Short mmCIF file of C-alpha atoms in Angstrom, two decimals:
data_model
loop_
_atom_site.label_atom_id
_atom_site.label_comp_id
_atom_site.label_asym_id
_atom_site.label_seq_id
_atom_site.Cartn_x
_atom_site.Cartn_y
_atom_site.Cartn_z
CA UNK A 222 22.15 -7.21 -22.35
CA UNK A 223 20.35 -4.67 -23.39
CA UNK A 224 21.28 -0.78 -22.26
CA UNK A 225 18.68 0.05 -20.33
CA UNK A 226 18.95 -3.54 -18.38
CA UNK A 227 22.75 -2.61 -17.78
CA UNK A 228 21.83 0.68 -16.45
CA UNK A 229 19.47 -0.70 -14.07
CA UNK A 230 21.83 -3.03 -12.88
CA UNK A 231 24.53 -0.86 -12.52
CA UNK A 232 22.27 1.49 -10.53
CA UNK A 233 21.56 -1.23 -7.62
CA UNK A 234 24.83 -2.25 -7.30
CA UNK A 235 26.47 0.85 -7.04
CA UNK A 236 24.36 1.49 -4.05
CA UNK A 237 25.41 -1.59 -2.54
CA UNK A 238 27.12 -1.35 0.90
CA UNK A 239 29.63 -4.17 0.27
CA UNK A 240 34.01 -3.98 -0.58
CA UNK A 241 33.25 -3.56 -4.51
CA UNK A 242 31.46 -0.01 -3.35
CA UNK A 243 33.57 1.32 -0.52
CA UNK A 244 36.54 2.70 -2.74
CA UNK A 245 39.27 -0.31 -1.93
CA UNK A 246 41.99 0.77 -4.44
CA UNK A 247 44.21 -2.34 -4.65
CA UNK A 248 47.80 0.41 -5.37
CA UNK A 249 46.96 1.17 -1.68
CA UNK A 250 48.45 -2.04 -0.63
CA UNK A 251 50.66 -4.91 -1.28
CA UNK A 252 48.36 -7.91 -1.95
CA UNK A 253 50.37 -11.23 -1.88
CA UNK A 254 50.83 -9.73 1.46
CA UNK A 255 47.15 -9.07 2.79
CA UNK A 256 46.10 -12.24 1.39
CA UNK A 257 48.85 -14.32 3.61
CA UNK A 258 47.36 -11.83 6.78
CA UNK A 259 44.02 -13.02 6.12
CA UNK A 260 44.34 -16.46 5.64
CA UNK A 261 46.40 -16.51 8.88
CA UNK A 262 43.98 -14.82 10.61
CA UNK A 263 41.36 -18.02 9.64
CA UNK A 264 44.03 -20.06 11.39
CA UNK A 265 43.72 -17.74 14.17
CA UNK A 266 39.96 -17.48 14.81
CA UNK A 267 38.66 -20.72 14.11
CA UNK A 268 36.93 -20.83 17.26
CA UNK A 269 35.16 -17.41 16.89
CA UNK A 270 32.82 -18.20 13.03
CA UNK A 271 31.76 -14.37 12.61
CA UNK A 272 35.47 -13.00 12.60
CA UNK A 273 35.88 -16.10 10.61
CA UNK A 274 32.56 -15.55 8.12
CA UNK A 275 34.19 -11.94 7.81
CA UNK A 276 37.79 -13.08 6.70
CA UNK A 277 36.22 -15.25 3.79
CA UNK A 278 33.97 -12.10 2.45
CA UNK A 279 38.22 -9.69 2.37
CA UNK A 280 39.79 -12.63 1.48
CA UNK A 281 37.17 -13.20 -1.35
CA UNK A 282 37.96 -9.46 -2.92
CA UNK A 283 41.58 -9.92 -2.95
CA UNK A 284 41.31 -13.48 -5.25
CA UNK A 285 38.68 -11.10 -6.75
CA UNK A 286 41.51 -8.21 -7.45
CA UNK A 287 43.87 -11.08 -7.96
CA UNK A 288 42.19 -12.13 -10.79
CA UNK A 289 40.66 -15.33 -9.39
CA UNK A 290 37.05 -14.94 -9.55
CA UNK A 291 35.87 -18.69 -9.45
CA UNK A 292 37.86 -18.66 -5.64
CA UNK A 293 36.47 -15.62 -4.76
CA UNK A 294 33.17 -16.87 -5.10
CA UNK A 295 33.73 -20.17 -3.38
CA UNK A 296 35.17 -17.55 -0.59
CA UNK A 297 32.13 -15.54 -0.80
CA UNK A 298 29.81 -18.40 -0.77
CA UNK A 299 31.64 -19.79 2.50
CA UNK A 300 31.41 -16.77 4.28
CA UNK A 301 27.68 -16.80 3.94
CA UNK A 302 27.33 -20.24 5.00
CA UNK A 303 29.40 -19.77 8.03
CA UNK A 304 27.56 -16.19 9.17
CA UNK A 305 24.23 -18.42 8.71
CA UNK A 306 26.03 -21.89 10.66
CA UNK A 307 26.99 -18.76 13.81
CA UNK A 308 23.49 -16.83 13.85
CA UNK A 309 20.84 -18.98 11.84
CA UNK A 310 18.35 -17.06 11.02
CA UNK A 311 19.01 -13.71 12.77
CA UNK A 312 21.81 -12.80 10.42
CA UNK A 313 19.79 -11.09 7.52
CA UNK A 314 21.89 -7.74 8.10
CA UNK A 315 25.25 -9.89 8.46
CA UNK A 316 24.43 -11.02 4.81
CA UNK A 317 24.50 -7.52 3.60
CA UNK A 318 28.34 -7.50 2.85
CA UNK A 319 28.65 -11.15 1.35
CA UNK A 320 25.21 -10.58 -1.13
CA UNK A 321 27.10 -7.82 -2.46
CA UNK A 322 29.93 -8.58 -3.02
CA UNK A 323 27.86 -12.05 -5.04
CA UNK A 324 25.85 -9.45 -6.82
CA UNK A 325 28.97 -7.35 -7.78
CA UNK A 326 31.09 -10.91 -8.84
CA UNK A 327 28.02 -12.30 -10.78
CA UNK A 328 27.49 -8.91 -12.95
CA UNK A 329 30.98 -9.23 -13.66
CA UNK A 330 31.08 -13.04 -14.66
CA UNK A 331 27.92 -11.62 -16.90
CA UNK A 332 26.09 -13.83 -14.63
CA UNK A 333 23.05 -11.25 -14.94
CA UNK A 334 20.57 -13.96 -13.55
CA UNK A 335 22.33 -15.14 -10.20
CA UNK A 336 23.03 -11.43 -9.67
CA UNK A 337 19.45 -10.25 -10.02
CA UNK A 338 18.98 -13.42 -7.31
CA UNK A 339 21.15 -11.67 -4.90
CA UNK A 340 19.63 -7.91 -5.74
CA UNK A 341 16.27 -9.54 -4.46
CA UNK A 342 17.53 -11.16 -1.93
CA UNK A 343 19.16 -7.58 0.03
CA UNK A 344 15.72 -5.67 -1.24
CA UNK A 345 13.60 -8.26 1.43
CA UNK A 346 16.41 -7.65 3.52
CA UNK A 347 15.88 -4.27 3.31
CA UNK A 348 12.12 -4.56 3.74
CA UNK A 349 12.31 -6.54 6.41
CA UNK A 350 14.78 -3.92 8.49
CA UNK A 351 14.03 -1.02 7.20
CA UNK A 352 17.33 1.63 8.44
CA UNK A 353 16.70 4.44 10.10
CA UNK A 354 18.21 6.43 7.58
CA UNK A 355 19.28 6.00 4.20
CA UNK A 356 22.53 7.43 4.34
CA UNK A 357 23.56 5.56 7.58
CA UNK A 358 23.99 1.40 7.23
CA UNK A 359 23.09 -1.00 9.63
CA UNK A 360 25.66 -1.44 12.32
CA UNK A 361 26.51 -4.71 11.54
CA UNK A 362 27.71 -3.70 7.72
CA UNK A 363 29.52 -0.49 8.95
CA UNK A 364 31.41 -2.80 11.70
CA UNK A 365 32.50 -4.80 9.04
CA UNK A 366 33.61 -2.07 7.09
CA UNK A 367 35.83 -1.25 9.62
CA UNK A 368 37.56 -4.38 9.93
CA UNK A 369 37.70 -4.41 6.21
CA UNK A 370 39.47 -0.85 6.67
CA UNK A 371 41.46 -1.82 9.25
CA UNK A 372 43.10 -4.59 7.57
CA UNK A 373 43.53 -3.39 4.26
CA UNK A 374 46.04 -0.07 4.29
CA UNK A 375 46.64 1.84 6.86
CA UNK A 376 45.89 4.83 4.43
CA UNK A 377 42.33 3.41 5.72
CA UNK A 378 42.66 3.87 9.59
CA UNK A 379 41.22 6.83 9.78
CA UNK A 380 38.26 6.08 7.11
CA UNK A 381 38.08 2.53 9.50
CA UNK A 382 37.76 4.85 13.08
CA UNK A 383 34.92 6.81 11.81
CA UNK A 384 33.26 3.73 10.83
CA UNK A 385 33.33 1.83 14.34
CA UNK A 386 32.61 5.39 15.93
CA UNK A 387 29.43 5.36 13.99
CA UNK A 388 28.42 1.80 14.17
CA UNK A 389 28.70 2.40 18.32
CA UNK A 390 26.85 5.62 17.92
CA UNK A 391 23.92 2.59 16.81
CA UNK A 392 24.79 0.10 19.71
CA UNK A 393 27.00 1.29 22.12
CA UNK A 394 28.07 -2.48 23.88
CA UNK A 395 28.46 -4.55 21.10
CA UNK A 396 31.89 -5.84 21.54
CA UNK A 397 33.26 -6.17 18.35
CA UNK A 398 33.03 -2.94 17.50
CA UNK A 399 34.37 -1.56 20.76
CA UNK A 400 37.39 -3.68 20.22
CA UNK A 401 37.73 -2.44 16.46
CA UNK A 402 37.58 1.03 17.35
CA UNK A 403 40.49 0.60 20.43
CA UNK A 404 42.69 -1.10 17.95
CA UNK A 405 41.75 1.89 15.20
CA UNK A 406 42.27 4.63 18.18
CA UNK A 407 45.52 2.89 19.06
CA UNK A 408 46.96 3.10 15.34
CA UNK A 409 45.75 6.66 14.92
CA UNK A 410 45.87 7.97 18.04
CA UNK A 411 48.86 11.30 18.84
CA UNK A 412 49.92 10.86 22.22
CA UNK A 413 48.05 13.17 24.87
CA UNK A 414 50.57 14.29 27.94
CA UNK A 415 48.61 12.46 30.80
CA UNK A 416 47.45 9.04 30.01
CA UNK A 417 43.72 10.38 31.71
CA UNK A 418 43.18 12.16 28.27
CA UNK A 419 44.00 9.48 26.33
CA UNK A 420 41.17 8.34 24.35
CA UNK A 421 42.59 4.99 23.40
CA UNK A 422 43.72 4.15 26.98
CA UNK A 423 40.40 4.77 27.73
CA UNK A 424 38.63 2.58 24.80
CA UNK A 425 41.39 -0.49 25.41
CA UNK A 426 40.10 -0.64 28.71
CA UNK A 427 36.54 -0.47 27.69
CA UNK A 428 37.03 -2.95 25.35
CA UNK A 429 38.47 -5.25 27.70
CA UNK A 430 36.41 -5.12 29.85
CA UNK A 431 33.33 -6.41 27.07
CA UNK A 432 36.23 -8.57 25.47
CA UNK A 433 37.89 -10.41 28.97
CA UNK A 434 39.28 -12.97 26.74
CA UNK A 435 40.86 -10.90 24.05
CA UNK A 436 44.58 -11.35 25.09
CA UNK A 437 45.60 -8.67 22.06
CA UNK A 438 43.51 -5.79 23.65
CA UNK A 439 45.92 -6.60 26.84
CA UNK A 440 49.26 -6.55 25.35
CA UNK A 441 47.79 -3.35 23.29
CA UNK A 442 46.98 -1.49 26.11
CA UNK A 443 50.26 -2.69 27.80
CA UNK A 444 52.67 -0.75 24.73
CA UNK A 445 50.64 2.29 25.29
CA UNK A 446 50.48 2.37 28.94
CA UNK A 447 54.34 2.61 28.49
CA UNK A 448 54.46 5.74 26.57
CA UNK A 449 52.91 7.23 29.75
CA UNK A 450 55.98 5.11 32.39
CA UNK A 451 52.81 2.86 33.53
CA UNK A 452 55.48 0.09 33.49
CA UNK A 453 53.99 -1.98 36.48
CA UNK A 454 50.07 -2.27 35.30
CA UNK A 455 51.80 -3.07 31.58
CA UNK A 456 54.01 -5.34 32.54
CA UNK A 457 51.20 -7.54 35.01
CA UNK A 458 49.01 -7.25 31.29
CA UNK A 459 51.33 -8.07 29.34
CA UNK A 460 52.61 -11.30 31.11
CA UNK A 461 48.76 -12.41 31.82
CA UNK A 462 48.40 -11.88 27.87
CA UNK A 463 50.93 -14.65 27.50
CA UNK A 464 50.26 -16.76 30.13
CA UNK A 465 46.89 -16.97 28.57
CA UNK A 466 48.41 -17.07 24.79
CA UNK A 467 51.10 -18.31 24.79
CA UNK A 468 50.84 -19.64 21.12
CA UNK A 469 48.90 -16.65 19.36
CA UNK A 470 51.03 -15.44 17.37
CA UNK A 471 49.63 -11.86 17.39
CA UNK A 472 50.07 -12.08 21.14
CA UNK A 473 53.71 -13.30 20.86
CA UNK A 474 54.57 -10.62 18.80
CA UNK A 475 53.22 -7.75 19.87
CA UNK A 476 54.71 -9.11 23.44
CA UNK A 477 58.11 -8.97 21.82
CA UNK A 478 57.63 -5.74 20.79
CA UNK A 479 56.71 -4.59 24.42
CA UNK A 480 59.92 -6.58 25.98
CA UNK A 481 62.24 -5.22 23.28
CA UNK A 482 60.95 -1.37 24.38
CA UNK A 483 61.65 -2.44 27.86
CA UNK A 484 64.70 -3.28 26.73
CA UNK A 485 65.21 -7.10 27.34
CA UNK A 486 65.98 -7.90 23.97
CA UNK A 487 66.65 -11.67 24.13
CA UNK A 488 63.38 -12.42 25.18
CA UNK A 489 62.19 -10.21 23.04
CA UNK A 490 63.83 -12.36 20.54
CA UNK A 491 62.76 -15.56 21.65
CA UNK A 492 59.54 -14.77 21.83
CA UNK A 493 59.49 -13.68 18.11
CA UNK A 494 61.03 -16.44 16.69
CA UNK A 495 58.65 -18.98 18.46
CA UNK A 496 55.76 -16.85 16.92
CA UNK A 497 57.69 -16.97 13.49
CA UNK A 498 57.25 -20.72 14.02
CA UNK A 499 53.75 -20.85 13.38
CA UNK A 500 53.22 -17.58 11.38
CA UNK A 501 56.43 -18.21 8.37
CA UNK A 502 55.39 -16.14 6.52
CA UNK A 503 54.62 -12.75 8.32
CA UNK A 504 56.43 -9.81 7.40
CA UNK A 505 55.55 -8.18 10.44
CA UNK A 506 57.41 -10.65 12.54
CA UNK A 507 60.20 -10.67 10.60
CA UNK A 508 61.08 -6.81 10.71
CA UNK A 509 60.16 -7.00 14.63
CA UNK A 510 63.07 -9.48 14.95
CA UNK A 511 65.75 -7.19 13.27
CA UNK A 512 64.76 -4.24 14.81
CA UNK A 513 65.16 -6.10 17.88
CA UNK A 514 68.61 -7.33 16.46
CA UNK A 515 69.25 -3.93 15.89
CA UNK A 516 68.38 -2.87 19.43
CA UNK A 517 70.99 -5.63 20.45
CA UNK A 518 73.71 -4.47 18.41
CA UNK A 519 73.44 -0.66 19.67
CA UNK A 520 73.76 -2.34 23.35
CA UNK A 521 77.12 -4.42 22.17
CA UNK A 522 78.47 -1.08 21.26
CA UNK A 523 77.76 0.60 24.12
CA UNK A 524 78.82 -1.97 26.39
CA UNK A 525 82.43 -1.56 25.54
CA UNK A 526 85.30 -1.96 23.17
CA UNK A 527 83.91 -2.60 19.52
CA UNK A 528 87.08 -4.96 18.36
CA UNK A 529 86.90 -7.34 21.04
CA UNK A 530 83.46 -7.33 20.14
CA UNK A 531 83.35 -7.18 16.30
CA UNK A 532 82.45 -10.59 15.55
CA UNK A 533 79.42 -10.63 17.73
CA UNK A 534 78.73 -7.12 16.48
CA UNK A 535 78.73 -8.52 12.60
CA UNK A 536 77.10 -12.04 13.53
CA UNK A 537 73.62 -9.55 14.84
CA UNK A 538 73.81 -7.19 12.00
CA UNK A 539 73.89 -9.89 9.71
CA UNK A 540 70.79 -11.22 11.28
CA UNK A 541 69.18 -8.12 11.56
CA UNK A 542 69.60 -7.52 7.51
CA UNK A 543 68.70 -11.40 7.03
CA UNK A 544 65.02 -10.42 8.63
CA UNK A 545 65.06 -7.30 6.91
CA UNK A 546 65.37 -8.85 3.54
CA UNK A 547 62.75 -11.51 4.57
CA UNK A 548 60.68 -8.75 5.56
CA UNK A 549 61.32 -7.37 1.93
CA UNK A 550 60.81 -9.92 0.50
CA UNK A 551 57.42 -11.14 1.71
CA UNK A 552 56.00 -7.74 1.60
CA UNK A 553 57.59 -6.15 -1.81
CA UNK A 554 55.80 -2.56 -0.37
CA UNK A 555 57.03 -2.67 3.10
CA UNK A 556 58.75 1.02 3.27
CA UNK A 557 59.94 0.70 6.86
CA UNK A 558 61.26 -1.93 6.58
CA UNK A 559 63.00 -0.89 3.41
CA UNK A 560 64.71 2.07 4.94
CA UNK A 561 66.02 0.23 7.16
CA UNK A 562 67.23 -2.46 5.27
CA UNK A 563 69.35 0.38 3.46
CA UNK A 564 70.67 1.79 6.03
CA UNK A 565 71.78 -1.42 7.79
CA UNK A 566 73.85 -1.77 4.23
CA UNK A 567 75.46 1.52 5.02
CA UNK A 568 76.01 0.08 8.66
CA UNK A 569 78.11 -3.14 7.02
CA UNK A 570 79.58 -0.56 4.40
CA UNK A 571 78.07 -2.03 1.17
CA UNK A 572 77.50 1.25 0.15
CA UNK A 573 76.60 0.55 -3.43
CA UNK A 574 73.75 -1.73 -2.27
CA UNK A 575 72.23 0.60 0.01
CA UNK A 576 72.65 3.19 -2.20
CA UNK A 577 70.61 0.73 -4.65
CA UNK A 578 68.04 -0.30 -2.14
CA UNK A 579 67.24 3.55 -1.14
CA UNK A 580 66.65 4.18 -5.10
CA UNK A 581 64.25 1.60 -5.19
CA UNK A 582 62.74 2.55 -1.69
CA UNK A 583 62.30 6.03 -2.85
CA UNK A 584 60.56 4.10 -6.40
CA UNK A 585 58.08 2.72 -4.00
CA UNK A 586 57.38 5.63 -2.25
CA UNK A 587 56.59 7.90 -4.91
CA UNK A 588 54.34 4.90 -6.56
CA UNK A 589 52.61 4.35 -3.44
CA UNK A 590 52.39 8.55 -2.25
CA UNK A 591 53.09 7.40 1.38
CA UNK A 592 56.26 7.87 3.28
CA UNK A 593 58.66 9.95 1.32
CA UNK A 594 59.17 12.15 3.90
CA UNK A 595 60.60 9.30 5.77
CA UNK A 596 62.50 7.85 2.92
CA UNK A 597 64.26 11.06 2.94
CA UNK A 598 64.88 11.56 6.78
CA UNK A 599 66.91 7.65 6.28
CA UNK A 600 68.32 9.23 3.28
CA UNK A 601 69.79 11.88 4.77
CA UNK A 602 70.80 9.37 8.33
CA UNK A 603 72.88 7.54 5.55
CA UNK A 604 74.85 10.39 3.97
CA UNK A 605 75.65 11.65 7.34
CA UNK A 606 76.46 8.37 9.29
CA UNK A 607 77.43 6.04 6.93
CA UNK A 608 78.94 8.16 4.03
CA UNK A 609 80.09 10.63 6.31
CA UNK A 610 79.17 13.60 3.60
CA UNK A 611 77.31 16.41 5.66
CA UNK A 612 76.37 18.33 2.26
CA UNK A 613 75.02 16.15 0.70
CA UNK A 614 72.71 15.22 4.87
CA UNK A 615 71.91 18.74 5.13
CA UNK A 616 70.94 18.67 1.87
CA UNK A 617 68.01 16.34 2.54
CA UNK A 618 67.48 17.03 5.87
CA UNK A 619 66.48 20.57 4.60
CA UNK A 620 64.29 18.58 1.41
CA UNK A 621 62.75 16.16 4.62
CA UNK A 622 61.91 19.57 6.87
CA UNK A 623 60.38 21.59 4.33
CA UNK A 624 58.12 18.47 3.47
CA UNK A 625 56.49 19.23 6.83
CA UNK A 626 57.60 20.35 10.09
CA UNK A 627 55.31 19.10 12.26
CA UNK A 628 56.33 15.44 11.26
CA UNK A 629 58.14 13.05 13.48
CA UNK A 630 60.84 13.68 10.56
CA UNK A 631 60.21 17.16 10.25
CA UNK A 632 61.28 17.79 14.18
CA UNK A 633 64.43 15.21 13.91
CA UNK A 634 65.66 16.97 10.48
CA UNK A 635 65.10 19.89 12.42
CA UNK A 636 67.12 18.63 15.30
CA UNK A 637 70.17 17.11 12.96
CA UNK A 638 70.70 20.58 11.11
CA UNK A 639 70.30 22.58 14.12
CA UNK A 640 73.32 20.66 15.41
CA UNK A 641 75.00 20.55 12.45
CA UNK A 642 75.17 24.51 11.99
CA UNK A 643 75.74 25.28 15.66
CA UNK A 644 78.96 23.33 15.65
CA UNK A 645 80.19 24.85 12.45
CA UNK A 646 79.41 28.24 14.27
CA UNK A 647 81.51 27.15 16.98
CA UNK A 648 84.40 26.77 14.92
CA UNK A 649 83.73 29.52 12.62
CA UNK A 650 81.71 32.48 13.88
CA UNK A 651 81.43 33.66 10.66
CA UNK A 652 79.86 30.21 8.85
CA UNK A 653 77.54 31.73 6.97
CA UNK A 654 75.21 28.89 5.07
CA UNK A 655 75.50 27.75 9.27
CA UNK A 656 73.66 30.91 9.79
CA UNK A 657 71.67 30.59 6.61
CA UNK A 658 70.57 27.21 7.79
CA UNK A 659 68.99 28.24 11.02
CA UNK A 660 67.54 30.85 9.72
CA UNK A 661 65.82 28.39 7.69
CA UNK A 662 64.39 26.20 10.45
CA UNK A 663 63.06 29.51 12.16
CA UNK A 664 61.05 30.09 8.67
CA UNK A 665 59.69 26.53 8.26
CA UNK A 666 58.60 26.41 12.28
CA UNK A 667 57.16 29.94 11.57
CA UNK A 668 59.70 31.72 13.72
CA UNK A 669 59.92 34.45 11.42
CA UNK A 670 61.61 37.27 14.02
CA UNK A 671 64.24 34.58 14.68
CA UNK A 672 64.74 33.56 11.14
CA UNK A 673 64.88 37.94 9.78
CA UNK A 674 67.77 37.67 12.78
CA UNK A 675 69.83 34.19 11.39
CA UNK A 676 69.44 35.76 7.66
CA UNK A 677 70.42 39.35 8.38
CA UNK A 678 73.83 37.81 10.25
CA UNK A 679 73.70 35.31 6.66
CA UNK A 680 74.27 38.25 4.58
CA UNK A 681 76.56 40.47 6.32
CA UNK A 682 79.11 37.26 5.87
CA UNK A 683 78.15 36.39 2.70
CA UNK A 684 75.73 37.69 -0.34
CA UNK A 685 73.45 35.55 -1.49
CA UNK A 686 70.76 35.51 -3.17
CA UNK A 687 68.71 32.59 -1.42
CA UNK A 688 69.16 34.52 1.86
CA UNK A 689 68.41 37.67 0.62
CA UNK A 690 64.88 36.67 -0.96
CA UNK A 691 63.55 35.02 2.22
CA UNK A 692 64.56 37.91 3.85
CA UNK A 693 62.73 39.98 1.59
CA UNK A 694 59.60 37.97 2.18
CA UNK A 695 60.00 37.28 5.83
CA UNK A 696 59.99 41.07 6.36
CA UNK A 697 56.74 41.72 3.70
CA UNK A 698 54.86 39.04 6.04
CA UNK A 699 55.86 40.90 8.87
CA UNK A 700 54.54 44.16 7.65
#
């Protein structure tokens, strides 16, 4: 191929609308993993061909990213036969996607003339529906987008939200994307203080409403009603949900998750492992169940004397870490479930093995750029609770704050130091890194009166030179 022919190719395809154009960086997430999630979701929606059709077209990319190009364009191929099998011949702008992603796979194979096929092919497409705008797709490709978003990282929820928002800025009742953007709203969404605010209370129900059949919407809308104590309406969702599903596993789980919050942690249980049953391979599952494990184990120890209780006690935590390492296991990249694989090591005082798994955690992290603020925050829960050493907690509670305040972590470092140097106070007045530490809490939470105040009483106790610099600047930004 000539230069000129390769620049005119690569011109059309780059301005493609289809997942080799919209920026999917396969370091963003684990793939083994997203490739078991979609071809479980085919299981799932073999009644319903378009979410079906869809599936093939992300499931075709990731053999594509894999490396296996002839399945990703048997996957490709399939999706467009099924989109054409569920809307005949009103599914030209359904086709958008799966042409090019062909076109993309076919320049790649050096299959110039098949892709020069599929270039023609979106060009009558085009023609024939010509968009209102040529920086805005047709609703149908940016709802897929969405899902494609939605279901790849969720560095892409956001990116995924705007793309549902828009696509129901074009038509406002399709369903689909109503129900994409509730789910997208309910994974992005910071909690408002009355549930009447709450934009994704108010989309769930929406979407439910267009979507009476969608037993996930329910049990969704069920976990967030009870960040808000609407336990009665969640509770008569939730159990419809099941009644309805009671073998979807996506159901089943995300009902165990609502029953372990409500604390009833055996059914929570039981209702996992029946949806591990179908679904053996879902990492998500898996680190539900030991969290739920975990849940049951805190109750053991509250309920009364640990020793007569220690074999039970170890019999959960070793369940808990067995679903944990699953969970690992399955999904190499799963940082939560990482963390707290580590720390339930420290728990069972195989210190040298969570000190091992948090090293690799924290390899991940940095790899990935996601989380380490939260590596750090378990980091520090370890060296307080499990190694008992409080230097070496406050020393990464204070690395976790100062990596952003604001932060679910950020707040509960926060919290943990606060604590820390108010009882050292207590037994020494005169404590001054106790002082030196609040002061630096008032200075990251911008509390800079309060923090001059902790550093000033800092210094008359001890000099140092860390105290007396943020002094020095605190005051300057004062002046």
């Amino acid at each position: 191929m000539s230069s000129t022919q390769d620049i005119f190719f690569k011109t059309k395809l780059l301005q493609l609308e289809c997942h080799f154009t919209w920026a999917l960086r396969k370091e963003d997430t684990d793939l083994t993993d997203l490739l078991n999630r979609l071809e479980d979701q085919i299981n799932f929606d073999l009644g319903r061909k378009a979410g079906v059709a869809r599936t093939y077209n992300s499931i075709g990319f990731v053999k594509y990213l894999l490396g296996s190009h002839d399945e990703a364009l048997s996957h490709f191929q399939r999706s467009v036969e099924l989109t054409k099998e569920c809307h005949g011949e009103d599914c030209d702008k359904l086709l958008v996607v799966p042409y090019g992603n062909l076109a993309w796979l076919h320049y790649n194979r050096k299959d110039y003339e098949e892709c020069k096929s599929y270039l023609d092919q979106l060009k009558e497409i085009k023609e024939k529906y010509p968009p209102d705008s040529t920086s805005v797709p047709y609703p149908e490709v940016l709802g897929e987008k969405g899902w494609t978003f939605l279901k790849f990282s969720r560095k892409y929820y956001e990116t995924a939200k705007e793309c549902f928002r828009k696509a129901l800025e074009l038509e406002p009742e399709n369903g689909e994307w109503n129900s994409g953007y509730a789910i997208a709203l309910y994974r992005t969404e910071i909690e408002r203080s009355n549930p009447t605010d709450s934009p994704t209370i108010k989309q769930l129900r929406r979407a439910i409403d267009m979507n009476p059949d969608d037993d996930v919407l329910k049990v969704l809308l069920g976990l967030r009603l009870t960040t808000y104590k609407k336990y009665n309406e969640a509770e008569s969702l939730v159990e419809k949900a099941l009644e309805n599903s009671p073998e979807h596993p996506h159901v089943i789980r995300y009902v165990g998750m609502f029953f372990r919050h409500q604390g009833s942690v055996d059914r929570a249980i039981a209702l996992l492992k029946r949806a591990l049953e179908r679904v053996h391979d879902s990492s998500f599952i898996h680190h539900q169940l030991a969290l739920s494990y975990k849940k049951k184990n805190i109750s053991l120890y509250r309920a009364g004397s640990h020793h007569s209780k220690s074999a039970e006690i170890q019999r959960v935590r070793n369940q808990c870490i067995y679903h944990l390492e699953m969970a690992t296991t399955l999904k190499p990249s799963f940082i939560l479930a990482m963390c707290e694989l580590a720390l339930q090591y420290g728990e069972n005082r195989d210190f040298s093995k969570a000190e091992e798994q948090f090293q690799a955690t924290f390899q991940v992290a940095k790899e990935q750029n996601d989380a380490c603020q939260l590596v750090t925050f378990c980091y520090a829960e370890f060296q307080k609770y499990s190694m008992r050493c409080e230097s070496l907690a406050i020393k990464h509670y204070i690395q976790c704050l100062k990596m952003g305040p604001d932060t679910s972590e950020g707040r509960r470092s926060a919290g943990h130091l606060k604590r820390i140097a108010e009882k050292r106070i207590s037994r020494n007045p005169k404590d001054a890194e106790a002082f030196g530490i609040l002061g630096f809490i008032h200075k990251e939470k911008g509390e800079k009166r309060q923090a001059i105040e902790c550093y000033e009483k800092a210094l008359s106790y001890e000099d140092n030179e860390e105290y007396l610099s943020n002094l020095c600047d605190l005051r300057l930004s004062l002046q």
